Short mmCIF file of C-alpha atoms and ligand atoms in Angstrom, two decimals:
data_model
loop_
_atom_site.label_atom_id
_atom_site.label_comp_id
_atom_site.label_asym_id
_atom_site.label_seq_id
_atom_site.Cartn_x
_atom_site.Cartn_y
_atom_site.Cartn_z
CA MET A 1 -41.86 -62.35 -34.40
CA LYS A 2 -39.48 -60.47 -36.73
CA LYS A 3 -40.53 -57.23 -35.05
CA VAL A 4 -39.59 -58.63 -31.60
CA LEU A 5 -36.21 -59.77 -32.91
CA ARG A 6 -35.52 -56.37 -34.48
CA ALA A 7 -36.47 -54.64 -31.21
CA LYS A 8 -34.16 -56.93 -29.24
CA MET A 9 -31.27 -56.25 -31.61
CA LEU A 10 -31.86 -52.52 -31.38
CA LEU A 11 -31.84 -52.74 -27.57
CA LEU A 12 -28.55 -54.67 -27.71
CA VAL A 13 -26.94 -52.04 -29.94
CA VAL A 14 -28.15 -49.16 -27.74
CA THR A 15 -26.92 -50.89 -24.57
CA SER A 16 -23.49 -51.55 -26.13
CA VAL A 17 -23.15 -47.94 -27.25
CA LEU A 18 -24.11 -46.70 -23.77
CA LEU A 19 -21.61 -49.06 -22.11
CA LEU A 20 -18.88 -47.91 -24.48
CA LEU A 21 -19.67 -44.26 -23.81
CA SER A 22 -19.58 -44.71 -20.04
CA ALA A 23 -16.23 -46.54 -20.29
CA CYS A 24 -14.81 -43.63 -22.27
CA GLY A 25 -16.21 -41.10 -19.82
CA SER A 26 -14.21 -40.08 -16.81
CA SER A 27 -14.59 -40.10 -13.07
CA GLY A 28 -12.70 -38.01 -10.50
CA GLY A 29 -10.52 -36.32 -13.09
CA GLN A 30 -9.03 -39.48 -14.51
CA THR A 31 -9.01 -39.88 -18.25
CA ALA A 32 -9.54 -43.46 -19.20
CA THR A 33 -8.81 -44.97 -22.57
CA SER A 34 -10.22 -48.12 -24.04
CA ASP A 35 -7.07 -50.00 -23.04
CA GLY A 36 -7.33 -48.67 -19.49
CA GLY A 37 -4.27 -46.43 -19.87
CA SER A 38 -4.33 -42.66 -19.64
CA ALA A 39 -5.17 -40.58 -22.68
CA GLY A 40 -2.89 -38.06 -24.33
CA ASP A 41 -5.53 -35.34 -24.19
CA LYS A 42 -6.45 -34.58 -20.59
CA GLU A 43 -9.89 -34.14 -19.18
CA LYS A 44 -10.89 -30.56 -18.41
CA LEU A 45 -11.11 -30.18 -14.65
CA VAL A 46 -13.04 -27.62 -12.70
CA ILE A 47 -10.82 -26.25 -9.92
CA GLY A 48 -12.07 -24.01 -7.13
CA PHE A 49 -9.40 -21.72 -5.67
CA SER A 50 -10.00 -19.86 -2.44
CA GLN A 51 -7.26 -17.24 -2.21
CA VAL A 52 -6.35 -15.25 0.94
CA GLY A 53 -6.79 -11.81 -0.62
CA ALA A 54 -4.75 -9.21 -2.47
CA GLU A 55 -2.83 -7.84 0.49
CA SER A 56 0.67 -7.88 -0.99
CA GLU A 57 2.78 -7.94 -4.15
CA TRP A 58 3.50 -11.58 -3.29
CA ARG A 59 -0.20 -12.45 -3.22
CA THR A 60 -0.88 -10.78 -6.57
CA ALA A 61 1.95 -12.77 -8.16
CA ASN A 62 0.68 -15.98 -6.57
CA THR A 63 -2.87 -15.44 -7.84
CA LYS A 64 -1.58 -14.80 -11.35
CA SER A 65 0.64 -17.87 -11.28
CA MET A 66 -2.32 -20.06 -10.27
CA GLN A 67 -4.69 -18.47 -12.82
CA ASP A 68 -2.18 -18.80 -15.67
CA ALA A 69 -1.24 -22.39 -14.82
CA ILE A 70 -4.86 -23.56 -14.61
CA LYS A 71 -5.71 -21.82 -17.88
CA GLU A 72 -2.63 -23.14 -19.67
CA ALA A 73 -3.47 -26.68 -18.57
CA GLY A 74 -6.90 -26.27 -20.17
CA HIS A 75 -8.86 -26.46 -16.92
CA GLU A 76 -11.60 -24.20 -15.62
CA LEU A 77 -10.97 -22.00 -12.59
CA LYS A 78 -13.55 -20.84 -10.08
CA PHE A 79 -11.76 -18.10 -8.16
CA SER A 80 -12.69 -16.53 -4.87
CA ASP A 81 -10.83 -13.71 -3.07
CA ALA A 82 -11.42 -13.96 0.70
CA GLN A 83 -10.22 -10.40 1.40
CA GLN A 84 -8.25 -11.76 4.37
CA LYS A 85 -11.44 -13.00 6.10
CA GLN A 86 -11.85 -16.58 7.25
CA GLU A 87 -15.66 -16.50 6.97
CA ASN A 88 -15.35 -15.63 3.27
CA GLN A 89 -13.12 -18.65 2.73
CA ILE A 90 -15.54 -20.99 4.48
CA LYS A 91 -18.38 -19.64 2.29
CA ALA A 92 -16.25 -20.04 -0.87
CA ILE A 93 -15.35 -23.65 -0.05
CA ARG A 94 -19.02 -24.47 0.62
CA SER A 95 -19.94 -22.93 -2.71
CA PHE A 96 -17.25 -25.00 -4.50
CA ILE A 97 -18.69 -28.12 -2.84
CA ALA A 98 -22.21 -27.20 -3.97
CA GLN A 99 -20.89 -26.69 -7.52
CA LYS A 100 -19.27 -30.15 -7.39
CA VAL A 101 -15.83 -28.98 -8.52
CA ASP A 102 -13.19 -31.64 -9.19
CA ALA A 103 -10.64 -30.17 -6.75
CA ILE A 104 -10.36 -27.33 -4.25
CA VAL A 105 -7.18 -25.31 -3.79
CA PHE A 106 -7.16 -23.36 -0.61
CA SER A 107 -4.71 -20.89 0.90
CA PRO A 108 -5.92 -20.54 4.49
CA VAL A 109 -5.98 -17.02 5.96
CA VAL A 110 -5.39 -18.47 9.43
CA GLU A 111 -4.33 -21.90 10.66
CA THR A 112 -7.35 -22.94 12.73
CA GLY A 113 -11.12 -23.20 12.38
CA PHE A 114 -11.45 -24.99 9.04
CA GLU A 115 -12.11 -28.53 10.31
CA THR A 116 -15.88 -28.60 9.70
CA VAL A 117 -15.79 -27.24 6.17
CA LEU A 118 -12.89 -29.50 5.17
CA LYS A 119 -14.88 -32.49 6.49
CA GLU A 120 -17.77 -31.38 4.28
CA ALA A 121 -15.42 -31.39 1.27
CA LYS A 122 -14.13 -34.83 2.19
CA ASP A 123 -17.68 -36.20 2.60
CA ALA A 124 -18.50 -34.82 -0.84
CA GLY A 125 -15.47 -36.66 -2.23
CA ILE A 126 -13.70 -33.46 -3.32
CA PRO A 127 -9.93 -33.43 -2.74
CA VAL A 128 -8.50 -30.32 -1.06
CA PHE A 129 -5.00 -29.02 -1.82
CA LEU A 130 -3.37 -26.56 0.58
CA ALA A 131 -1.47 -23.81 -1.21
CA ASP A 132 1.10 -21.57 0.47
CA ARG A 133 -0.23 -21.82 4.04
CA ALA A 134 -0.86 -24.79 6.28
CA VAL A 135 -3.77 -25.55 8.63
CA ASP A 136 -3.49 -26.66 12.23
CA ILE A 137 -5.85 -29.65 12.14
CA GLU A 138 -5.13 -33.10 13.59
CA ASP A 139 -6.93 -35.10 10.91
CA ASP A 140 -4.57 -34.83 7.97
CA SER A 141 -6.87 -36.93 5.80
CA LEU A 142 -8.82 -33.70 5.26
CA TRP A 143 -6.34 -32.52 2.64
CA VAL A 144 -4.26 -34.23 0.01
CA THR A 145 -1.04 -32.25 0.20
CA PHE A 146 0.43 -28.95 1.30
CA LEU A 147 2.51 -27.13 -1.30
CA GLY A 148 4.29 -24.09 0.07
CA SER A 149 7.33 -22.53 1.66
CA ASP A 150 9.06 -23.42 4.89
CA PHE A 151 8.18 -20.28 6.86
CA VAL A 152 10.13 -21.33 9.97
CA GLU A 153 13.24 -21.66 7.84
CA GLU A 154 12.58 -18.21 6.35
CA GLY A 155 12.55 -16.77 9.89
CA ARG A 156 15.81 -18.56 10.65
CA LYS A 157 17.43 -17.19 7.47
CA ALA A 158 16.43 -13.65 8.40
CA ALA A 159 17.89 -14.04 11.89
CA ASN A 160 21.08 -15.70 10.67
CA TRP A 161 21.71 -12.75 8.38
CA LEU A 162 21.29 -10.41 11.34
CA VAL A 163 23.59 -12.46 13.57
CA GLU A 164 26.33 -12.21 10.94
CA GLU A 165 25.64 -8.52 10.25
CA THR A 166 25.85 -7.57 13.94
CA LYS A 167 28.64 -9.90 15.04
CA ASP A 168 30.91 -6.98 15.94
CA ALA A 169 28.20 -4.85 17.51
CA GLU A 170 28.89 -3.59 21.00
CA GLY A 171 25.93 -3.64 23.35
CA ASP A 172 22.33 -4.41 22.58
CA VAL A 173 20.83 -4.50 19.10
CA ASN A 174 17.22 -3.32 19.36
CA ILE A 175 14.84 -4.97 16.94
CA VAL A 176 11.26 -4.03 16.12
CA GLU A 177 9.13 -6.68 14.48
CA LEU A 178 6.22 -6.24 12.09
CA GLN A 179 4.27 -9.46 12.23
CA GLY A 180 2.00 -10.81 9.51
CA THR A 181 -1.70 -11.48 9.92
CA VAL A 182 -2.48 -12.70 13.43
CA GLY A 183 -3.01 -16.49 13.48
CA SER A 184 -1.63 -17.03 9.97
CA ALA A 185 1.00 -19.69 9.36
CA PRO A 186 3.66 -17.30 7.99
CA ALA A 187 3.28 -14.92 10.94
CA ILE A 188 3.50 -17.74 13.51
CA ASP A 189 6.36 -19.57 11.78
CA ARG A 190 8.49 -16.59 10.74
CA LYS A 191 8.40 -15.38 14.33
CA GLU A 192 9.29 -18.83 15.64
CA GLY A 193 12.25 -19.33 13.28
CA PHE A 194 13.63 -15.86 13.97
CA GLU A 195 13.32 -16.17 17.76
CA GLU A 196 14.87 -19.65 17.72
CA VAL A 197 18.09 -18.25 16.24
CA ILE A 198 18.34 -15.01 18.23
CA ALA A 199 17.77 -16.97 21.47
CA ASP A 200 21.49 -17.84 21.32
CA HIS A 201 22.44 -14.16 21.00
CA PRO A 202 21.17 -12.32 24.08
CA ASN A 203 22.29 -8.93 22.76
CA LEU A 204 19.72 -9.22 19.94
CA LYS A 205 16.54 -7.97 21.55
CA ILE A 206 13.02 -7.61 20.15
CA ILE A 207 11.82 -4.46 21.86
CA LYS A 208 8.48 -4.11 20.04
CA SER A 209 6.39 -6.55 18.05
CA GLN A 210 3.02 -5.93 16.47
CA THR A 211 0.97 -7.05 13.49
CA GLY A 212 0.98 -5.03 10.28
CA ASP A 213 -1.38 -7.52 8.61
CA PHE A 214 1.01 -8.03 5.69
CA THR A 215 0.00 -4.69 4.10
CA ARG A 216 2.03 -1.57 3.25
CA ALA A 217 -0.48 0.78 4.83
CA LYS A 218 -0.55 -1.10 8.15
CA GLY A 219 3.24 -1.58 8.07
CA LYS A 220 3.68 2.18 7.77
CA GLU A 221 1.14 2.94 10.47
CA VAL A 222 2.65 0.52 13.01
CA MET A 223 6.21 1.67 12.23
CA GLU A 224 5.12 5.25 12.89
CA ALA A 225 3.93 4.15 16.31
CA PHE A 226 7.21 2.28 16.98
CA LEU A 227 9.20 5.38 16.01
CA LYS A 228 7.05 7.58 18.19
CA SER A 229 7.75 5.49 21.27
CA ASP A 230 11.30 4.28 20.59
CA GLY A 231 12.65 6.53 17.84
CA GLU A 232 16.44 6.60 17.83
CA ASN A 233 16.68 3.39 19.87
CA ILE A 234 15.60 1.20 16.98
CA ASP A 235 18.51 -0.53 15.22
CA VAL A 236 16.71 -3.12 13.12
CA LEU A 237 13.31 -3.74 11.58
CA TYR A 238 12.32 -7.35 10.95
CA ALA A 239 9.17 -7.33 8.78
CA HIS A 240 7.39 -10.61 8.03
CA ASN A 241 6.93 -9.45 4.44
CA ASP A 242 8.38 -6.90 2.03
CA ASP A 243 5.19 -4.88 1.69
CA MET A 244 5.19 -4.03 5.40
CA ALA A 245 8.93 -3.27 5.17
CA ILE A 246 8.28 -0.88 2.25
CA GLY A 247 5.50 0.86 4.20
CA ALA A 248 7.84 1.12 7.20
CA ILE A 249 10.65 2.58 5.04
CA GLN A 250 8.33 5.45 4.19
CA ALA A 251 7.57 6.01 7.88
CA ILE A 252 11.29 5.99 8.73
CA GLU A 253 12.08 8.56 6.03
CA GLU A 254 9.23 10.80 7.15
CA TYR A 255 10.57 10.54 10.69
CA GLY A 256 13.93 11.83 9.44
CA LEU A 257 16.05 8.67 9.67
CA LYS A 258 17.78 6.70 6.89
CA PRO A 259 16.29 3.25 6.27
CA GLY A 260 18.99 0.71 5.46
CA GLU A 261 21.58 2.75 7.40
CA ASP A 262 20.19 4.15 10.66
CA ILE A 263 17.76 1.27 10.83
CA LYS A 264 18.63 -2.02 9.09
CA ILE A 265 15.66 -3.44 7.22
CA ILE A 266 14.95 -7.16 6.84
CA GLY A 267 11.99 -8.32 4.76
CA VAL A 268 10.59 -11.58 3.41
CA ASP A 269 9.22 -12.46 -0.07
CA ALA A 270 11.84 -10.99 -2.44
CA VAL A 271 9.28 -9.01 -4.47
CA LYS A 272 10.39 -6.43 -7.05
CA GLY A 273 9.53 -3.60 -4.64
CA ALA A 274 12.11 -4.97 -2.19
CA PHE A 275 14.76 -5.15 -4.92
CA GLU A 276 14.03 -1.52 -5.83
CA ALA A 277 14.35 -0.51 -2.18
CA MET A 278 17.60 -2.47 -1.86
CA ALA A 279 19.01 -0.97 -5.08
CA ALA A 280 18.25 2.46 -3.61
CA GLY A 281 20.13 1.50 -0.43
CA LYS A 282 16.99 1.63 1.73
CA MET A 283 16.60 -2.05 2.54
CA ASN A 284 19.28 -4.54 3.51
CA VAL A 285 18.01 -8.03 2.84
CA THR A 286 14.98 -10.00 1.75
CA VAL A 287 14.38 -13.70 2.28
CA GLU A 288 12.75 -15.31 -0.72
CA CYS A 289 9.27 -16.78 -0.51
CA ASN A 290 8.42 -17.97 -4.00
CA PRO A 291 4.77 -17.47 -5.07
CA LEU A 292 5.17 -18.89 -8.59
CA PHE A 293 4.04 -22.41 -7.83
CA GLY A 294 0.88 -22.50 -9.97
CA PRO A 295 2.27 -25.04 -12.48
CA GLN A 296 3.51 -27.26 -9.64
CA MET A 297 0.05 -27.18 -8.03
CA VAL A 298 -1.69 -28.12 -11.29
CA ASP A 299 0.71 -31.07 -11.69
CA LEU A 300 -0.11 -32.24 -8.16
CA ILE A 301 -3.87 -32.03 -8.76
CA GLU A 302 -3.63 -33.92 -12.05
CA ALA A 303 -1.35 -36.55 -10.52
CA HIS A 304 -3.66 -37.11 -7.57
CA LEU A 305 -6.76 -37.37 -9.74
CA ALA A 306 -4.92 -39.82 -11.96
CA GLY A 307 -4.48 -42.04 -8.91
CA GLU A 308 -0.79 -41.30 -8.31
CA GLU A 309 0.64 -41.27 -4.81
CA ILE A 310 1.85 -37.77 -3.89
CA GLU A 311 3.83 -36.44 -0.93
CA LYS A 312 1.87 -34.94 1.96
CA ARG A 313 4.27 -31.98 2.05
CA VAL A 314 5.86 -30.45 -1.02
CA ALA A 315 8.29 -27.61 -0.40
CA VAL A 316 9.07 -24.70 -2.70
CA GLU A 317 12.79 -24.01 -3.13
CA GLU A 318 13.97 -20.60 -1.99
CA SER A 319 16.95 -18.30 -1.57
CA MET A 320 17.93 -14.99 0.08
CA TYR A 321 19.09 -11.68 -1.47
CA THR A 322 21.10 -8.78 -0.13
CA MET A 323 21.47 -5.11 -1.03
CA ASP A 324 24.64 -5.63 -3.08
CA GLN A 325 22.90 -8.10 -5.42
CA ALA A 326 19.80 -5.93 -5.99
CA GLU A 327 20.78 -3.84 -9.00
CA GLU A 328 22.03 -6.81 -11.00
CA LEU A 329 19.08 -9.06 -10.18
CA LEU A 330 16.24 -6.53 -10.36
CA PRO A 331 15.69 -6.91 -14.16
CA THR A 332 15.46 -10.68 -13.81
CA ARG A 333 12.81 -10.73 -11.09
CA GLU A 334 9.52 -12.19 -12.21
CA TYR A 335 7.39 -10.87 -9.35
O1 AHR B 401 1.58 -16.64 2.97
C1 AHR B 401 2.60 -15.95 2.33
C2 AHR B 401 2.60 -14.54 2.78
O2 AHR B 401 1.36 -13.93 2.59
C3 AHR B 401 3.57 -13.63 2.08
O3 AHR B 401 4.84 -13.63 2.61
C4 AHR B 401 2.93 -12.32 2.30
O4 AHR B 401 3.46 -11.28 1.55
C5 AHR B 401 1.54 -12.68 1.96
O5 AHR B 401 0.62 -11.74 2.17
#
């Protein structure tokens, strides 16, 4: 009889301990305390990050910002570089799902074609956070939030600078455009914003427009082709990022013209390389696109997993810099 009683008591103790342990454990990234509040020391999350690639100075700075922020917050990062290929991103997201990560951060190479894989993440109960670039998908329940820049506004800023710069110009102003990766949000939106503004200024004409895939090498190559066909007729280069502008500057110099003077150069990103080019008088303006949002992204993930309501769209604040500010600001640039 005593033996039965002892066994029952032991069972009771074991069950209580197990219940206590499961109450202290966490689910979905939330850290529960015995009083139901949230604990001072956070739970370590596993975050999968599918990055676009390493195509530009901007991208390198963005990757570092995300890596540092995740590490500093004490979480684990599973990183995948898609090398600018959508199929690599789809594979990476599937692998994150299989590894049952707590959250997926995803910077889509292009806007479309991710519906199926994002549904798979949703079915697996893994929240997806869009970083830097948006997707063009009707069902917005497939991601938690989009943290990134307003690319249309960046295009408008670039065009507004040009409108002011050329207000006294007589005759047509011939613009060549180096677009970003075909189908990517920044390429689509920066073009849209720029065209929206110049539509009211019929003398501002885009005479050539082609993708340079956001890289220096491609920017140089395409600019060489523009110069070959239109040479001295080109007044302005609008490049969807600074790396392509820097590649194009090289092409212009090799062609025998002065970038920044003979051809005005507009870039986007505000990377150090653009400041150096501006300080050397070879580039006129760069519209800021801030890649240093790693800490903000970690805060959003933690907030969501803690059950907080977060905005569907979180914008990164940005500015614009001209040639005359370059020398003074160059030492302060972080990317
Ligand atoms: O999506 C942001 C863009 O991607 C940056 O402007 C460009 O440099 C990068 O490659």
